[in-house]
Coordinates of C-alpha atoms in Angstrom, one line a residue:
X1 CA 138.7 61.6 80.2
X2 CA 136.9 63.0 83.4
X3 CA 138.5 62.3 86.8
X4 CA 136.7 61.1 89.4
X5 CA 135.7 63.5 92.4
X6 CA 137.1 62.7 96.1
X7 CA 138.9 63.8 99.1
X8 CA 142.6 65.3 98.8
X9 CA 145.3 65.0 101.6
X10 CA 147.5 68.0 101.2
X11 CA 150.6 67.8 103.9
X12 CA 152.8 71.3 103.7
X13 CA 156.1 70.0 104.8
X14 CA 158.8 73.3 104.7
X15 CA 160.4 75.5 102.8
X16 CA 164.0 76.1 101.4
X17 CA 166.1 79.0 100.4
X18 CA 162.9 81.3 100.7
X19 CA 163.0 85.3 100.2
X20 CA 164.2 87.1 103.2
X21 CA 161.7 89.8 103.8
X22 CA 163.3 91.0 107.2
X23 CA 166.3 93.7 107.8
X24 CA 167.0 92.6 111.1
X25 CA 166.3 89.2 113.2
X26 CA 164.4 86.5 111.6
X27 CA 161.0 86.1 109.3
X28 CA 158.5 84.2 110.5
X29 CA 156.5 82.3 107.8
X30 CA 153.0 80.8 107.2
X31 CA 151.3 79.7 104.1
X32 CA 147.6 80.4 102.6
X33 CA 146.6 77.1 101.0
X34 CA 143.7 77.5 98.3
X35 CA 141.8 75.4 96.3
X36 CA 138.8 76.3 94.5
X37 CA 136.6 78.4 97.2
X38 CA 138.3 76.3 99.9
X39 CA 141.1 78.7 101.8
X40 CA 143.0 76.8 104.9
X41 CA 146.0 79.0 106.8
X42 CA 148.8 77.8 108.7
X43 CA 150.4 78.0 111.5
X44 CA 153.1 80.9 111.8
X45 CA 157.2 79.7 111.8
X46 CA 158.5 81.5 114.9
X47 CA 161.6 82.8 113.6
X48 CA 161.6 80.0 110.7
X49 CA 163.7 82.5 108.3
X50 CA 164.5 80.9 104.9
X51 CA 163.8 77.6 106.2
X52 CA 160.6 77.1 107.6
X53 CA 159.4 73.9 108.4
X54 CA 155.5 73.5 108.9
X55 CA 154.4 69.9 108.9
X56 CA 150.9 70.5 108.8
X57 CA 148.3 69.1 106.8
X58 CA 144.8 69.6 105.6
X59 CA 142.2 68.3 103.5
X60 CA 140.2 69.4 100.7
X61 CA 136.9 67.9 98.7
X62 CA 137.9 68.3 95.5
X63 CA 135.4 67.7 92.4
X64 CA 135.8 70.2 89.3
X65 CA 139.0 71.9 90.7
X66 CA 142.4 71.2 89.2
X67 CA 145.0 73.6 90.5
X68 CA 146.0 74.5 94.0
X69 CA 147.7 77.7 94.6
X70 CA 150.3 78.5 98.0
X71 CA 150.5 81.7 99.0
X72 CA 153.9 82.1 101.2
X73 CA 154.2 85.6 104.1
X74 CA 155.8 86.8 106.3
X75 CA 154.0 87.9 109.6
X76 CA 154.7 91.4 110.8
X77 CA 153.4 92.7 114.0
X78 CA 153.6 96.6 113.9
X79 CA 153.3 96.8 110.2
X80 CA 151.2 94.6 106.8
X81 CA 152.6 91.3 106.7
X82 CA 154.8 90.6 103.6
X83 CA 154.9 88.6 100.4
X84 CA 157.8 85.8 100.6
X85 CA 156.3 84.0 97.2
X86 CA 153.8 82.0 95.4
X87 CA 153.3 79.7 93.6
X88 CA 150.6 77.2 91.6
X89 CA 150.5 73.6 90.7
X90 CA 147.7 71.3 89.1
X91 CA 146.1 68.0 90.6
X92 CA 145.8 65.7 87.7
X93 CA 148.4 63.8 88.6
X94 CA 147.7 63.2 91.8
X95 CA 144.7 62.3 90.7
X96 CA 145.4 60.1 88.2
X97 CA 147.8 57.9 90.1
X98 CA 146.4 58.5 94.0
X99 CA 149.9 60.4 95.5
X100 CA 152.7 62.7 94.5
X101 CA 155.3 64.7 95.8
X102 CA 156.1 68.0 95.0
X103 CA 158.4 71.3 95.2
X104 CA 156.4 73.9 94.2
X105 CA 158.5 76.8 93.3
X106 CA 158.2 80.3 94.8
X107 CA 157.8 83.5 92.4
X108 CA 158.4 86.7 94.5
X109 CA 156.9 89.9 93.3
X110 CA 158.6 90.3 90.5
X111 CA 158.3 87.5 89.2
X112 CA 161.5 86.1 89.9
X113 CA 162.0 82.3 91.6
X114 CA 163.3 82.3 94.9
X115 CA 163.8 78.9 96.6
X116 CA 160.3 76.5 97.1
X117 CA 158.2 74.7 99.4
X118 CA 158.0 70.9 99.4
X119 CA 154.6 69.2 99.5
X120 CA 153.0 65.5 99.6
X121 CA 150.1 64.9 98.3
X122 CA 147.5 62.2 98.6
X123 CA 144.1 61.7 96.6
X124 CA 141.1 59.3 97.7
X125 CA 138.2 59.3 95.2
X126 CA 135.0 59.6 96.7
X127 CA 131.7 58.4 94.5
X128 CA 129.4 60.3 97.0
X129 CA 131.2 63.6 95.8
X130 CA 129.7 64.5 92.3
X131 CA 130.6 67.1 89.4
X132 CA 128.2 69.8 88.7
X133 CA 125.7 69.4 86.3
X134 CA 125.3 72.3 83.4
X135 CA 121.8 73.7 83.4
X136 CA 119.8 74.1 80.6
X137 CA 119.4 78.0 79.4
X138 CA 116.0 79.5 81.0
X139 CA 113.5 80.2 78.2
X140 CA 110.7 82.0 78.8
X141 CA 107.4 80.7 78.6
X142 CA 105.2 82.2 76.1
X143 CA 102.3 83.8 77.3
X144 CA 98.5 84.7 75.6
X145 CA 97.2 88.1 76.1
X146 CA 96.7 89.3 79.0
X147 CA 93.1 89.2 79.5
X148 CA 90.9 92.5 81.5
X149 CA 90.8 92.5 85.3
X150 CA 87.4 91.6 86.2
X151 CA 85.1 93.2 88.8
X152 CA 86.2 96.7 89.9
X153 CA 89.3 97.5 91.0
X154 CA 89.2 98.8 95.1
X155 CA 89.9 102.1 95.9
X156 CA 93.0 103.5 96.3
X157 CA 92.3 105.2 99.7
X158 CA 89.3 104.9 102.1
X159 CA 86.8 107.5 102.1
X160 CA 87.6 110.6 104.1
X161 CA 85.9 110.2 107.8
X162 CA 83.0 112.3 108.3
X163 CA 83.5 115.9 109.6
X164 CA 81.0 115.6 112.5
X165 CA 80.7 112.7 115.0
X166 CA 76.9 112.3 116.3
X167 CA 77.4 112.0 120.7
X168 CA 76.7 108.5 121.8
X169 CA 73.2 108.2 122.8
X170 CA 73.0 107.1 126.7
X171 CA 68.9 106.0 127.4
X172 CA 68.0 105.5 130.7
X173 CA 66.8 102.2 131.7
X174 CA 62.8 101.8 130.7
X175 CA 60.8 102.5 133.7
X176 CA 57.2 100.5 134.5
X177 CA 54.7 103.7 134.0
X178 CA 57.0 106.1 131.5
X179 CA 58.0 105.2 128.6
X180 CA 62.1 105.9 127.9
X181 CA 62.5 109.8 126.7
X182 CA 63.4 110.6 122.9
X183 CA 66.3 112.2 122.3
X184 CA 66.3 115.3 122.2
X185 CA 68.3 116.1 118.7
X186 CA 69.1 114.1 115.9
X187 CA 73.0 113.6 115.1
X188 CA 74.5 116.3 112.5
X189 CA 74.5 115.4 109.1
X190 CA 77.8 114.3 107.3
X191 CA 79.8 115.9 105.5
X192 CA 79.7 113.8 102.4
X193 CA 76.5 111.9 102.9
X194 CA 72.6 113.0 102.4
X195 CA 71.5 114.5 105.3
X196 CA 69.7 111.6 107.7
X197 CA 66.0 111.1 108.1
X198 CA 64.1 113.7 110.7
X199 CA 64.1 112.6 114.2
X200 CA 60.9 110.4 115.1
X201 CA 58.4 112.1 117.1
X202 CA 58.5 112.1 120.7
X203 CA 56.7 109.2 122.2
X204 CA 53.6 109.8 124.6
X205 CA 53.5 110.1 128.2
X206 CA 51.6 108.0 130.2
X207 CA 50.3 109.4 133.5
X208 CA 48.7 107.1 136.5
X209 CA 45.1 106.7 136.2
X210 CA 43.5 108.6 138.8
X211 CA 41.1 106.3 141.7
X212 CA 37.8 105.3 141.2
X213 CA 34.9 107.7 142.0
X214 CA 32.6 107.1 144.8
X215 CA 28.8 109.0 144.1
X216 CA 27.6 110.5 146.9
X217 CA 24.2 109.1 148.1
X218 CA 21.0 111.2 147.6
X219 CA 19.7 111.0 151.1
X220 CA 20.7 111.2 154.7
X221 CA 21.2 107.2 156.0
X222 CA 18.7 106.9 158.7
X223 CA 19.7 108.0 162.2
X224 CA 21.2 104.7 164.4
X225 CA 18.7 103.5 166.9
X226 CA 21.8 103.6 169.5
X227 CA 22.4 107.4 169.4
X228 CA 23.2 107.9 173.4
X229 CA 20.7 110.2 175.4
X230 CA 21.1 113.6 175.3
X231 CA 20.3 116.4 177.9
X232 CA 17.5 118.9 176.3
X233 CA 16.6 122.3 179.2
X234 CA 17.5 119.9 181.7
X235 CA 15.2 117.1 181.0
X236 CA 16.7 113.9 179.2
X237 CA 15.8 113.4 175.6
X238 CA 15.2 110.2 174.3
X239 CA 15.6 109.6 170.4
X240 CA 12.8 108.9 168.2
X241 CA 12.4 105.6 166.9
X242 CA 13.1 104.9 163.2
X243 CA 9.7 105.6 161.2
X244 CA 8.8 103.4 158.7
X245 CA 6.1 104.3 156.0
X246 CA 3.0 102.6 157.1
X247 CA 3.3 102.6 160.9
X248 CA 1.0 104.5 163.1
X249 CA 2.4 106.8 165.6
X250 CA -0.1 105.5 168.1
X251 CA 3.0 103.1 168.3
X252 CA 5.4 105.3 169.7
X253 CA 4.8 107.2 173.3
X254 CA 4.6 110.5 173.3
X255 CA 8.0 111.8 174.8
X256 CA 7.7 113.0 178.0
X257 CA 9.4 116.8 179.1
X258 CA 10.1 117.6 182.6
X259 CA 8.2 120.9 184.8

């Protein structure tokens, strides 16, 4: 029949007529309580010698495991602690009928009894607490054949970087009568790559228009009536008066020359 899983009280009370693992003074014992993958320690017996007494309890959550083991030693501080005894008992009757009592006897290490350590037990069952459940083998699922890769596959390494690096080019801001200069090489061709197209060719000046011609005219204007008298050997000299095509000269005085 399966027992039920729940909480067990383990109280370690003391031990009687235990190994003597000291020469001089007094051992001081402690137990190592284990059940399962559950591990508790106790305190140490100052001086406790053959007849430690503990009083010390703990508890333990107990669901497939059926045997407790105690571990009895004897703490050493300049040198490894040593082995008193040990011994193992089994949980189904606690189990079955809530409590027990017991004196679990002490086997030194070779294999020999020597004295034991009393115990009370107590056992709660606990439906929250639940055995482990077996798992089914793993089967592997059976797979079709594995079909082809489609589309090609990337490279395994990007292309090697080009042996020559063209300068940046840097144009000057476009001006309002040039147009912006061409440059004045095109980059190097690559290393791996066709070469690139020619340069373009360069792109015309413009120069400013030069200003407008003015013809010359193909006569002398006609003298100003206003030209300001002018001394001629002393006498004054008056300008002629603009002649007109069609006037008589009776029209104009003679001009008149000082003696």
């Amino acid at each position: 029949m399966a027992l039920d899983a729940g909480e067990l009280t383990l109280t370690l009370e003391y031990g009687q007529n235990l190994k003597d693992q000291d020469w001089f003074g007094r051992q001081d014992p402690y137990c190592i309580v284990k059940c399962g993958t559950q591990t508790f320690k106790s305190r140490t017996c100052t001086d406790g010698g053959k007849n430690p007494v503990w009083n010390e309890t703990f508890r333990f959550n107990v669901i497939n495991e059926n045997d407790i083991s105690i571990t009895c030693m004897d703490e050493d501080t300049l040198s490894r602690d040593d082995l008193i005894g040990q011994g193992t008992f089994t949980l189904a009757k606690v189990r079955e009928r809530g409590t027990d009592r017991l004196q679990v006897p002490m086997l030194t290490k070779k294999n020999k009894q020597h004295g034991f350590i009393s115990i009370n037990l107590t056992y709660t069952p606990n439906t929250t607490l639940r055995p482990q459940q077996a798992y089914a083998p793993y089967v592997h699922p059976a797979y079709g054949p594995v079909s082809a890769p489609y589309g090609v596959p990337p490279p395994a390494y990007a292309p090697a970087p080009s042996a020559y690096f063209a300068p940046p080019a840097f144009a000057p801001a476009p001006s309002a009568h040039f147009a912006p200069p061409a440059p004045a090489y095109a980059p190097a061709p690559s290393a791996h790559y066709p070469s690139a197209a020619p340069a373009p060719a360069p792109a015309p000046v413009y120069y400013p228009a030069p200003p407008a011609y003015t013809p010359t005219p193909a006569y002398n204007p006609a003298p100003s009536a206003h030209y300001p008298p002018q001394q001629y050997h002393g006498a004054t000299y008056a300008p002629p008066a603009p002649y007109y095509p069609g006037q008589l000269n009776a029209q104009y005085p003679a001009p008149v020359f000082g003696h």
